[in-house]
Coordinates of N, CA and C and ligand atoms in Angstrom, one line a residue:
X17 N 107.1 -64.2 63.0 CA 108.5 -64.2 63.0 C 109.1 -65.1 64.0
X18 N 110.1 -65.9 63.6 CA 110.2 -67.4 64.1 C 112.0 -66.8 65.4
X19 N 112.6 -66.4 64.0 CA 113.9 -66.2 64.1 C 114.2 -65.0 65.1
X20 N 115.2 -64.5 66.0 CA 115.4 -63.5 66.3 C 115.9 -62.3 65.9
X21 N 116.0 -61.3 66.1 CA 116.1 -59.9 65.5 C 117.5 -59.2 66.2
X22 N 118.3 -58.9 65.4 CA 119.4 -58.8 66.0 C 119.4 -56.7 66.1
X23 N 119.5 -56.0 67.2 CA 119.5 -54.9 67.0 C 120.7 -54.4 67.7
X24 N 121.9 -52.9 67.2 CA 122.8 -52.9 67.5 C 122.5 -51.8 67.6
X25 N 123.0 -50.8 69.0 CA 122.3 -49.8 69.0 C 123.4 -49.0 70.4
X26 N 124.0 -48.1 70.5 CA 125.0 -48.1 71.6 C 124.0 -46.9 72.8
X27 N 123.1 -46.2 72.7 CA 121.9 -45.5 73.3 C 121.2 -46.5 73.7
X28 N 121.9 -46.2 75.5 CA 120.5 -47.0 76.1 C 118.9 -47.0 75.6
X29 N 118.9 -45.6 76.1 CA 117.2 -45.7 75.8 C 116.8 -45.5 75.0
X30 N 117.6 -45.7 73.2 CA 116.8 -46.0 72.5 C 117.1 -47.7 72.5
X31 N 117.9 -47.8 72.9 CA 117.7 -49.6 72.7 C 116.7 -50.2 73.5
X32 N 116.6 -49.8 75.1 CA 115.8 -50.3 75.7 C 114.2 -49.9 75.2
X33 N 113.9 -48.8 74.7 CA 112.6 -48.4 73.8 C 112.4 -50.0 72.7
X34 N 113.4 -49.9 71.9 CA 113.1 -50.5 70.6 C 112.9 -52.3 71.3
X35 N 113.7 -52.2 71.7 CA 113.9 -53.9 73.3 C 112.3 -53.8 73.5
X36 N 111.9 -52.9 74.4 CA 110.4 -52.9 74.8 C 109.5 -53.5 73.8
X37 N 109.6 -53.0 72.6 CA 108.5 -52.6 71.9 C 108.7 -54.2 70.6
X38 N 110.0 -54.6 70.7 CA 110.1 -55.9 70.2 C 109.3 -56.5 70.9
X39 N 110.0 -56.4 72.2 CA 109.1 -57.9 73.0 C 107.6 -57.7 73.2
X40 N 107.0 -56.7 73.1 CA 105.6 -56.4 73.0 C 105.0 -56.6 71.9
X41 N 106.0 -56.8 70.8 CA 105.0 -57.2 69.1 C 105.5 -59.0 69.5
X42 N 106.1 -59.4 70.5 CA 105.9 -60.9 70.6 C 107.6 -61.6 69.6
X43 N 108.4 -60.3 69.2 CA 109.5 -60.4 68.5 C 111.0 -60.3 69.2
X44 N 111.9 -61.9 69.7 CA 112.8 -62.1 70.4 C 114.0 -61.1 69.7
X45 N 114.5 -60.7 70.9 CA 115.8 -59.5 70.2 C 116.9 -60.1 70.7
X46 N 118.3 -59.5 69.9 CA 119.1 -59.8 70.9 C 119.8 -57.8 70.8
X47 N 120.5 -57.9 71.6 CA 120.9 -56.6 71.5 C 122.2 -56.0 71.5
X48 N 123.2 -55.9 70.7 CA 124.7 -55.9 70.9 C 124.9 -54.1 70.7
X49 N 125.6 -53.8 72.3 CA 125.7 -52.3 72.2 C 126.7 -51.4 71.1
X50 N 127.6 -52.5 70.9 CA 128.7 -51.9 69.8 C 129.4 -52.6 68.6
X51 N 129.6 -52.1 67.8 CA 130.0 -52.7 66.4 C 130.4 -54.1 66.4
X52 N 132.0 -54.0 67.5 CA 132.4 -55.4 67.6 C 131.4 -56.7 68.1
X53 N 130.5 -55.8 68.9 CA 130.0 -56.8 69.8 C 128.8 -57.5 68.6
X54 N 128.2 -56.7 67.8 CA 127.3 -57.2 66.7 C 128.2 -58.3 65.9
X55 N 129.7 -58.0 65.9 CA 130.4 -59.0 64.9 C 130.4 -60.3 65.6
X56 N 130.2 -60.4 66.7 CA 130.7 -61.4 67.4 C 129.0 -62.7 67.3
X57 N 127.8 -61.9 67.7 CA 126.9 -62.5 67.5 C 126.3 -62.6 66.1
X58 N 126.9 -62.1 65.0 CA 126.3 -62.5 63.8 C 127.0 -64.0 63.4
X59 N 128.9 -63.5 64.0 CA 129.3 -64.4 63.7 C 128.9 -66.1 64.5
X60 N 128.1 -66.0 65.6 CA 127.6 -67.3 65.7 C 126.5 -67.6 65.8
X61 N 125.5 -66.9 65.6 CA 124.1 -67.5 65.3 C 123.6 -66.5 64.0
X62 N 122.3 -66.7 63.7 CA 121.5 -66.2 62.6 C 120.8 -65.8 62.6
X63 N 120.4 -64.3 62.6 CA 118.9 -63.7 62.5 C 118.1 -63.7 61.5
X64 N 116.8 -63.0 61.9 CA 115.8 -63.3 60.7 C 116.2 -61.8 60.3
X65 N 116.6 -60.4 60.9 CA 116.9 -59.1 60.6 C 117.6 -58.3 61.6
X66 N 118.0 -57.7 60.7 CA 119.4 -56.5 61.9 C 118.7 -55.3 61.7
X67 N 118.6 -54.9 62.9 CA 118.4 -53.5 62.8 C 119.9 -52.3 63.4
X68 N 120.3 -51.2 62.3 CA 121.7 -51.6 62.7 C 121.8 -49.8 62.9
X69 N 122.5 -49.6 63.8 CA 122.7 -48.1 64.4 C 123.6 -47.7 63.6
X70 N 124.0 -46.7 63.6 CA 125.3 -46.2 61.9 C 125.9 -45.7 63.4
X71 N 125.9 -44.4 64.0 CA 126.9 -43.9 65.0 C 127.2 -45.2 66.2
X72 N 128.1 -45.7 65.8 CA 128.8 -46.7 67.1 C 130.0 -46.3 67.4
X73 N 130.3 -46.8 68.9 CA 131.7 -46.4 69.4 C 132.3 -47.9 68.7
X74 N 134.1 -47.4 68.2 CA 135.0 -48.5 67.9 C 134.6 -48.5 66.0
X75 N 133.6 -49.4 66.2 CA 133.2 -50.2 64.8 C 132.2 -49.7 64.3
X76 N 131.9 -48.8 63.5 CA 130.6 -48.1 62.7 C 129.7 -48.9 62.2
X77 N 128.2 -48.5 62.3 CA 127.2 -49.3 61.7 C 127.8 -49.7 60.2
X78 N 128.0 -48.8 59.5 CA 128.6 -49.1 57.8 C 129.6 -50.2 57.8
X79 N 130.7 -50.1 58.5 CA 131.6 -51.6 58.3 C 131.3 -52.4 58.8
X80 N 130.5 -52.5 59.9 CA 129.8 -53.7 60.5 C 128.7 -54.8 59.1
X81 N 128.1 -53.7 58.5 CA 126.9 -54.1 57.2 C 128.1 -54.3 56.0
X82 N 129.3 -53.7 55.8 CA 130.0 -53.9 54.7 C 130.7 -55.3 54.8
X83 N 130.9 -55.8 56.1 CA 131.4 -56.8 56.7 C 130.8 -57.9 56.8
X84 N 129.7 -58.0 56.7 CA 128.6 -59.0 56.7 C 128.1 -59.5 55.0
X85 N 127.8 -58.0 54.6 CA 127.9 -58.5 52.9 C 129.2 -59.3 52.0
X86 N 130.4 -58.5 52.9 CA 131.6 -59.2 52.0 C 131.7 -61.0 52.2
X87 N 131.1 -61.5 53.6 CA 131.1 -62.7 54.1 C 130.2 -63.3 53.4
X88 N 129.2 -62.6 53.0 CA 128.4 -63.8 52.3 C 126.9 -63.5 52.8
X89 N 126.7 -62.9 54.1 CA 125.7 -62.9 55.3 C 124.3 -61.7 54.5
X90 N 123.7 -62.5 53.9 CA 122.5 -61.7 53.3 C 121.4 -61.4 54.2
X91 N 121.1 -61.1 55.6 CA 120.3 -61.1 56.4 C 120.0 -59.9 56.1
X92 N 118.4 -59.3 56.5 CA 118.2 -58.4 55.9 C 118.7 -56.9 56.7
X93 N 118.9 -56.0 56.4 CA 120.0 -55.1 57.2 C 118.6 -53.4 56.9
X94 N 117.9 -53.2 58.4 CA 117.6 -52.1 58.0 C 118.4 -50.9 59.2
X95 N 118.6 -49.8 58.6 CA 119.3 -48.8 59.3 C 118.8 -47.6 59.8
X96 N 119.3 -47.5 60.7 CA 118.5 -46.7 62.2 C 119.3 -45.6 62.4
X97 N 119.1 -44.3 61.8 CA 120.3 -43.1 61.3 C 119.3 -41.8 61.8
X98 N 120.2 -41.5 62.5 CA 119.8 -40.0 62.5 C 120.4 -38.8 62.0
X99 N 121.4 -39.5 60.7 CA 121.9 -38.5 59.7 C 121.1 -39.1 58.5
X100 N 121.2 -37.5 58.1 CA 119.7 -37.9 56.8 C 120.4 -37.4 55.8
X101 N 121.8 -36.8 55.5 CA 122.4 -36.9 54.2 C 121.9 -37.9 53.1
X102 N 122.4 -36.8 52.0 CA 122.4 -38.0 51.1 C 123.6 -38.6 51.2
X103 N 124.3 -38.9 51.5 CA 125.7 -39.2 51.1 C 125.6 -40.7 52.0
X104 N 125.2 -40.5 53.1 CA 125.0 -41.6 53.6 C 123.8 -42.4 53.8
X105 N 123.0 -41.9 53.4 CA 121.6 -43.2 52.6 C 122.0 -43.6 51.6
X106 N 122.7 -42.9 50.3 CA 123.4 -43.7 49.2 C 124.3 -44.7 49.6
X107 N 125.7 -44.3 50.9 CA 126.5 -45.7 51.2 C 125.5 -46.6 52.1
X108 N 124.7 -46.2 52.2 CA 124.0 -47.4 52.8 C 123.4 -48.2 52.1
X109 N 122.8 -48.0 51.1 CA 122.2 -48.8 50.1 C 122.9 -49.3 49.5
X110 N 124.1 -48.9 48.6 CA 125.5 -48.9 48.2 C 125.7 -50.3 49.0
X111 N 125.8 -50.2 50.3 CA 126.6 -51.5 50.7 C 125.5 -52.6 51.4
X112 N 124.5 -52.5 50.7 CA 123.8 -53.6 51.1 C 122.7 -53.4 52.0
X113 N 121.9 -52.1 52.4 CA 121.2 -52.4 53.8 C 119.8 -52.3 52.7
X114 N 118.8 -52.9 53.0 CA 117.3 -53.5 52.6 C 116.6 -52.2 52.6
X115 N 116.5 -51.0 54.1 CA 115.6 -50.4 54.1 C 116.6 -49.5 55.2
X116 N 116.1 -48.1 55.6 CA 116.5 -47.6 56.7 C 115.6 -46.5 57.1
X117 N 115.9 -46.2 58.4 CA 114.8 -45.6 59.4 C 115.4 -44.1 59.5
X118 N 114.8 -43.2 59.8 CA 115.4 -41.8 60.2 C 115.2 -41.4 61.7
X119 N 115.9 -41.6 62.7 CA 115.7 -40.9 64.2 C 115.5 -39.3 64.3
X120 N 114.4 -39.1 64.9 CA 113.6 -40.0 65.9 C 112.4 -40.9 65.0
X121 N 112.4 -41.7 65.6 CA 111.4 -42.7 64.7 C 110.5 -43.5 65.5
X122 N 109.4 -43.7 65.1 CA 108.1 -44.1 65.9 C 108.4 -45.7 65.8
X123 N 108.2 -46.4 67.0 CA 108.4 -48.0 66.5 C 107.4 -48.8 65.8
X124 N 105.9 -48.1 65.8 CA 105.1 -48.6 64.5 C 105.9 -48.5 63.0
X125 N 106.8 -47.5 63.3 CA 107.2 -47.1 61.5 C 108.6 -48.3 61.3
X126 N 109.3 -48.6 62.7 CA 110.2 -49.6 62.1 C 109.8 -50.8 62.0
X127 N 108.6 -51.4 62.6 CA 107.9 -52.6 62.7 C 107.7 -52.9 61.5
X128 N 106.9 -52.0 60.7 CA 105.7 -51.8 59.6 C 107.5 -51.6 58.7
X129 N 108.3 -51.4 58.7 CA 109.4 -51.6 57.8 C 109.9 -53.0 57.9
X130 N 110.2 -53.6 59.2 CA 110.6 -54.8 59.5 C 109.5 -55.6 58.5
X131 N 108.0 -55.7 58.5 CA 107.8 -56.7 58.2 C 107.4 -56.7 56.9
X132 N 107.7 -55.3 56.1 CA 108.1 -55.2 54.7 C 109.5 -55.8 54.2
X133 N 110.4 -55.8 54.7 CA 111.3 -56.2 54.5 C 111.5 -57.9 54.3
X134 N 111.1 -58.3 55.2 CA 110.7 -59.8 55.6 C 109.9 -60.3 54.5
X135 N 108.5 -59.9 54.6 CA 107.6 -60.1 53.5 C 108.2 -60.5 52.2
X136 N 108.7 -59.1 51.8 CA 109.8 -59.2 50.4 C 110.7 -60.5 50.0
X137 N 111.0 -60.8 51.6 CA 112.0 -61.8 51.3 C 111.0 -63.5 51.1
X138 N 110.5 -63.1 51.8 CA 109.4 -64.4 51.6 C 108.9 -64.9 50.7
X139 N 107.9 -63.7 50.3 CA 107.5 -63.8 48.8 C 108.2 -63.9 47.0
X140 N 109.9 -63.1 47.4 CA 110.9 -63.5 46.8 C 110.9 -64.9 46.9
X141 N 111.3 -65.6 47.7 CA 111.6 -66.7 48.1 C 110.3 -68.2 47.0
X142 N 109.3 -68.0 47.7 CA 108.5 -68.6 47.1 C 108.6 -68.7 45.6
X143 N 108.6 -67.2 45.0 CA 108.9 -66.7 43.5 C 109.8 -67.8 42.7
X144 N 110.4 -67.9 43.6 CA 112.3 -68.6 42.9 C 111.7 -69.9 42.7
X145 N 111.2 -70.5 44.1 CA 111.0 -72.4 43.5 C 109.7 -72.2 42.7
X146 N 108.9 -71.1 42.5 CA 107.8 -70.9 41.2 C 108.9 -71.5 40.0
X147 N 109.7 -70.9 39.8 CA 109.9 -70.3 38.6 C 111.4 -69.5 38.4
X148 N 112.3 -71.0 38.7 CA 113.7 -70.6 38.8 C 114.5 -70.4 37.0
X149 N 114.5 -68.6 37.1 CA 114.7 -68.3 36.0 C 115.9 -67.8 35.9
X150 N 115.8 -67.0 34.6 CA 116.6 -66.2 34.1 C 116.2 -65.3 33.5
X151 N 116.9 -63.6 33.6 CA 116.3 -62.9 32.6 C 117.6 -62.3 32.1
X152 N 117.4 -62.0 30.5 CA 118.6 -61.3 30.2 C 118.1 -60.3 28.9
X153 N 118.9 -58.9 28.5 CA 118.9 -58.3 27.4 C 119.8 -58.7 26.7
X154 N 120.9 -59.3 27.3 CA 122.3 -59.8 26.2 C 123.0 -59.5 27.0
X155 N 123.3 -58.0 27.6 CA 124.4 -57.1 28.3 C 124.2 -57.6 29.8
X156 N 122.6 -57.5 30.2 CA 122.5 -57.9 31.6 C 122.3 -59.2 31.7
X157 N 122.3 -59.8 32.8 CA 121.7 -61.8 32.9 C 121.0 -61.6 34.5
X158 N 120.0 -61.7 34.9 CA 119.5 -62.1 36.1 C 118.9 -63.1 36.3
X159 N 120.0 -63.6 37.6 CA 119.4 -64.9 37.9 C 118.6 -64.6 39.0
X160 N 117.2 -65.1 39.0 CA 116.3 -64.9 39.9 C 116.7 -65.8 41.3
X161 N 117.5 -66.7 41.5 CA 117.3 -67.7 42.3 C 119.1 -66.9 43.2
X162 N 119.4 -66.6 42.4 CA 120.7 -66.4 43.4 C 120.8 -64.6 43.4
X163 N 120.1 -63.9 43.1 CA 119.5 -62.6 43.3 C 121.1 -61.7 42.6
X164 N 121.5 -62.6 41.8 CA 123.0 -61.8 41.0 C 122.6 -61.3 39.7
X165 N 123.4 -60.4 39.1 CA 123.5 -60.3 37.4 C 124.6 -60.1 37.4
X166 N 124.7 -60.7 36.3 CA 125.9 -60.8 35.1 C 126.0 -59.8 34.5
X167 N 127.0 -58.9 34.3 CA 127.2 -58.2 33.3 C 128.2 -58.5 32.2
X168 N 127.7 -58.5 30.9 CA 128.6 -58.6 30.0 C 128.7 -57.7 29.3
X169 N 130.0 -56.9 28.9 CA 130.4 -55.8 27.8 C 131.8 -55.7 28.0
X170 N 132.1 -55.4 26.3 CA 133.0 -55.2 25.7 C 134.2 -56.2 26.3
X171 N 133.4 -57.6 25.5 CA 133.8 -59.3 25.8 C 134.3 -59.8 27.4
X172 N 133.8 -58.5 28.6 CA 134.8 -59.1 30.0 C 132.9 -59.5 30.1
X173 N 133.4 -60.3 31.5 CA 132.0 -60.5 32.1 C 131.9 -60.3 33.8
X174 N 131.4 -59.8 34.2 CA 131.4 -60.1 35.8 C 130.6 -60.4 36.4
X175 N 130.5 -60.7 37.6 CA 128.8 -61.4 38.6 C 128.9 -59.8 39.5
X176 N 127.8 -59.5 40.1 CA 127.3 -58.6 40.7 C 126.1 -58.3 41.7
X177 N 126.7 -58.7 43.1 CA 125.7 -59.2 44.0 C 124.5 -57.7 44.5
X178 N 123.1 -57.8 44.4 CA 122.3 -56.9 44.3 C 121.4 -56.9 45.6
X179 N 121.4 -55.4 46.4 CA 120.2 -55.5 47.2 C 119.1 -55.9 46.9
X180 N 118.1 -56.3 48.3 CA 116.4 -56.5 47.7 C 116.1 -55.4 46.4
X181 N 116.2 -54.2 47.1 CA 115.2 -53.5 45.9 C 116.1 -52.9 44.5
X182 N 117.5 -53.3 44.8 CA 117.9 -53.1 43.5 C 117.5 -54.3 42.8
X183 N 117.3 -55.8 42.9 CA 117.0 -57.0 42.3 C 115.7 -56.3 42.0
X184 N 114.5 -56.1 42.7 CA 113.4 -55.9 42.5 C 112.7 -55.1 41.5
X185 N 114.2 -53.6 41.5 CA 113.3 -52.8 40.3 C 114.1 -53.3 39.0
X186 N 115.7 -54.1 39.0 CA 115.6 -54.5 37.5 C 115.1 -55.6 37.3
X187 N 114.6 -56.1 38.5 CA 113.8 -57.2 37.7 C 112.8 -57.2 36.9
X188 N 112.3 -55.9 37.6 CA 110.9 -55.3 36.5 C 111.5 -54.7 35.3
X189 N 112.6 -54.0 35.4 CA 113.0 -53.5 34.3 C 113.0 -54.5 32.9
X190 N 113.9 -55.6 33.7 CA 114.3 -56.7 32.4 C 113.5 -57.6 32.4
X191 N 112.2 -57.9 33.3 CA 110.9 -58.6 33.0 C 110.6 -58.4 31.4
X192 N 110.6 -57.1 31.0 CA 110.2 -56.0 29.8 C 111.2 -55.6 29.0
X193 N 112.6 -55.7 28.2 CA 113.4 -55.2 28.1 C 112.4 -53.9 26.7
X194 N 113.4 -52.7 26.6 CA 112.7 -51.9 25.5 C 111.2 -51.3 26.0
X195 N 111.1 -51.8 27.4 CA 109.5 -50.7 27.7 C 110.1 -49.7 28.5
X196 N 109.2 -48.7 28.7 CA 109.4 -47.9 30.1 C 108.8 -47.6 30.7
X197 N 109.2 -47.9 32.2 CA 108.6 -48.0 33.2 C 108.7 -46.9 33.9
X198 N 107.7 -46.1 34.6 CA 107.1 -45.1 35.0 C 107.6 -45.4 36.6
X199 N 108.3 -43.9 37.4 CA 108.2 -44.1 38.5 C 107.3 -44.9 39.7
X200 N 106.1 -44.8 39.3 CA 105.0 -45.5 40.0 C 105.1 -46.8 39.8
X201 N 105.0 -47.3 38.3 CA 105.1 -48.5 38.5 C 106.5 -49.2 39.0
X202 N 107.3 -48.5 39.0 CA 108.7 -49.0 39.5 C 108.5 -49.3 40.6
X203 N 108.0 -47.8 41.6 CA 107.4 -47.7 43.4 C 106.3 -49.6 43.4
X204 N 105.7 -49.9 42.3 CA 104.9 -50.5 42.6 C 105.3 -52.3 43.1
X205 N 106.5 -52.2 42.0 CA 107.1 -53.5 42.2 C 108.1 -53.5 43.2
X206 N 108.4 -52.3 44.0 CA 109.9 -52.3 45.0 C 108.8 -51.7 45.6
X207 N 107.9 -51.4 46.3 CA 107.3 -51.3 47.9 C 106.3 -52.0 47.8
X208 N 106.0 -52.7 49.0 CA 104.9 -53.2 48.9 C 104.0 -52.3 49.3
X209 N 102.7 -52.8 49.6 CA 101.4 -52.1 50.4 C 101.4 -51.7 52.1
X210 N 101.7 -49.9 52.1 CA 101.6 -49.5 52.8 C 102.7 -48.5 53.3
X211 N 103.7 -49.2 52.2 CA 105.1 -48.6 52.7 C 104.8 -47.3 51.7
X212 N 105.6 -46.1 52.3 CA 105.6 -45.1 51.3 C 107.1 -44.2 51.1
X213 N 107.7 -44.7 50.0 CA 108.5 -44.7 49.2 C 108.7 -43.0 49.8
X214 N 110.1 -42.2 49.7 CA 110.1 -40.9 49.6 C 110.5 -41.1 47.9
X215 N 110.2 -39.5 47.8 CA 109.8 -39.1 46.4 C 110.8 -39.4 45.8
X216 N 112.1 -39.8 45.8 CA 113.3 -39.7 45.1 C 113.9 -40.9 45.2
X217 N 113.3 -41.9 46.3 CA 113.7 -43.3 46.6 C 114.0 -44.0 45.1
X218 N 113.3 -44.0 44.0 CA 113.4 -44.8 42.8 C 115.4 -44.5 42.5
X219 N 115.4 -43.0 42.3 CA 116.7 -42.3 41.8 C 117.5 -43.0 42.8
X220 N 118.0 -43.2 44.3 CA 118.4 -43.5 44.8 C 118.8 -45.1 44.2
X221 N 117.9 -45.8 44.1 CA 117.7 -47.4 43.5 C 118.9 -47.5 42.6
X222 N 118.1 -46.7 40.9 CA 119.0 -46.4 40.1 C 120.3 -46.0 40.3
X223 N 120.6 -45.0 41.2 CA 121.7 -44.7 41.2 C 122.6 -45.6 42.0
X224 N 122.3 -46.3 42.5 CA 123.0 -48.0 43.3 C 123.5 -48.7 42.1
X225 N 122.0 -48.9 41.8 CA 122.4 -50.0 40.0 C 123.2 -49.5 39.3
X226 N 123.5 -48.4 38.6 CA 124.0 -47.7 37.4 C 125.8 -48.1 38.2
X227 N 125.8 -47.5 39.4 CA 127.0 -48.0 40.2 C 127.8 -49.3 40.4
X228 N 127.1 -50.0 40.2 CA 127.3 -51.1 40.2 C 127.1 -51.9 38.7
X229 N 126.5 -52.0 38.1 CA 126.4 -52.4 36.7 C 127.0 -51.5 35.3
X230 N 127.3 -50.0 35.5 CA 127.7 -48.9 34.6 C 126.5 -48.5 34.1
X231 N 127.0 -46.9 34.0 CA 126.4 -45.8 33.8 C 125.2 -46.1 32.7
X232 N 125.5 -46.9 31.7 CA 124.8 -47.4 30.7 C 123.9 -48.0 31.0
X233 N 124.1 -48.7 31.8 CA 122.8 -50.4 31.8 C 121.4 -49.8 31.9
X234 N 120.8 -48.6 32.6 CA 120.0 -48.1 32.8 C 119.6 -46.8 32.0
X235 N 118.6 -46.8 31.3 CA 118.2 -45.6 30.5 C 117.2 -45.0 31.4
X236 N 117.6 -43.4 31.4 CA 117.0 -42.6 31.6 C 115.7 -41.9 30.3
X237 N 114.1 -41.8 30.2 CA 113.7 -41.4 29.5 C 112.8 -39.9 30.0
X238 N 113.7 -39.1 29.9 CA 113.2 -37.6 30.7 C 111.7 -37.7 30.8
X239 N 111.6 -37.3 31.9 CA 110.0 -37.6 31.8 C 108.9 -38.7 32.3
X240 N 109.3 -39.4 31.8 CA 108.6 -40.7 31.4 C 108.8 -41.5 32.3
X241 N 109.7 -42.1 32.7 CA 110.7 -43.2 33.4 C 112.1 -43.6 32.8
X242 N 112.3 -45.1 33.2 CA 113.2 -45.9 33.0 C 112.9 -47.1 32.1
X243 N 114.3 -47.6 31.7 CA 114.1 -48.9 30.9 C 115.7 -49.6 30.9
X244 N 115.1 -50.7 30.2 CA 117.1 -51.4 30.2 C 116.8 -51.4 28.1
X245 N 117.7 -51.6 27.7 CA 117.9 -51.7 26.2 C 117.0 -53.1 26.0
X246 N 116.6 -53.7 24.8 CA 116.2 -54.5 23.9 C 117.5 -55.0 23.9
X247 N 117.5 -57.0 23.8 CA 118.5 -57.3 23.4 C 119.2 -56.6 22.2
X248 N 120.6 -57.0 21.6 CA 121.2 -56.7 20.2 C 120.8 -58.1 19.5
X249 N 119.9 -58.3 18.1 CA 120.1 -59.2 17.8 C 121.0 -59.6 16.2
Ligands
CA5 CA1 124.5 -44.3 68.1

């Protein structure tokens, strides 16, 4: 890891923990204690990843990440929460963060998240100048190179910018349009090796997508898995 690691964290000692344990895996940090103060260093340099605190004084982790996505700033965003709602793992994914951590948390488990995350992006990356495509049913369009889909229905059209692992599981989805794909293999193409998915992570995914693309785009097949429709021909 070339780039530095931006962590925002307003708890000394967990910031000075997570500080330690960066510079011990050999990983340069920078460290902004409060929301504003994160806006200020995103806004002039570039990290390789944020690791981003949700309870901040002033500016909350969530508009800090909602702030960064609306700019344009795709850096990978994982989140360091010690509220384990659903409500707020869904706005988190909702607005863009890659991965997130639950406090108290072991710094093997955010490392081993960090360089999943990265990875993804990498090997994404490579993927694209492979084999700068397109995938579509008719209704969806994914462009693999700019990580967007298209939705078209009922003659409007719109663009629709997608997390890593929302891109990741319809990409499998619409790799296949008309198959279904089985939790596992869905786990298979959105986590890499070693990570381990909690048991409802997929539904979470989906339920981002469906949000974002409509209720439709995504078939539920009780049981079984998921699928996107077969073009209309
Ligand atoms: Ca905090």
């Amino acid at each position: 890891m070339t780039e530095k690691v931006l962590l925002v964290e307003d708890d000394p000692m967990i910031g000075e923990a997570v500080c330690g344990a960066l510079a011990e895996a050999q990983i340069e940090a920078q460290w902004a204690k409060s929301g504003w103060e994160a806006m200020g260093f995103l806004a002039e340099e570039s990290f390789a990843l944020v690791l981003l605190d949700l309870g901040l004084p002033g500016r909350d982790g969530m508009s800090v990440l909602r702030d960064m996505r609306a700019k344009g700033n795709m850096t990978p965003v994982i989140i360091l929460t010690a509220r384990d709602g659903l409500e707020d793992r869904l706005a988190g994914l909702d607005a863009g963060a890659d991965d997130y951590v639950l406090k108290p948390f072991h710094m093997s488990e955010v490392l081993a998240r960090m360089r999943a995350v990265l990875r993804r992006r990498g090997s994404g990356a490579e993927h694209d100048a492979a084999s700068a495509k397109m995938l579509s049913n008719g209704e969806l369009t994914l462009d693999c190179e700019t990580k967007t889909v298209t939705v078209r229905r009922d003659g409007l059209s719109k663009e629709v910018a997608l997390s890593r692992r929302e891109y990741d599981l319809l990409e499998a989805l619409l790799t296949r349009p008309g198959a279904i794909l089985s939790r596992s293999a869905l786990e298979d193409r959105v986590y890499v090796d070693g990570e381990l998915p909690e048991s409802n992570a997929i539904e979470f995914i989906i339920h981002g997508l469906r949000k974002k693309l409509g209720s439709s785009a995504i078939g539920n097949v009780r049981g079984l898995g998921w699928m996107v429709q077969r073009a209309k021909s």
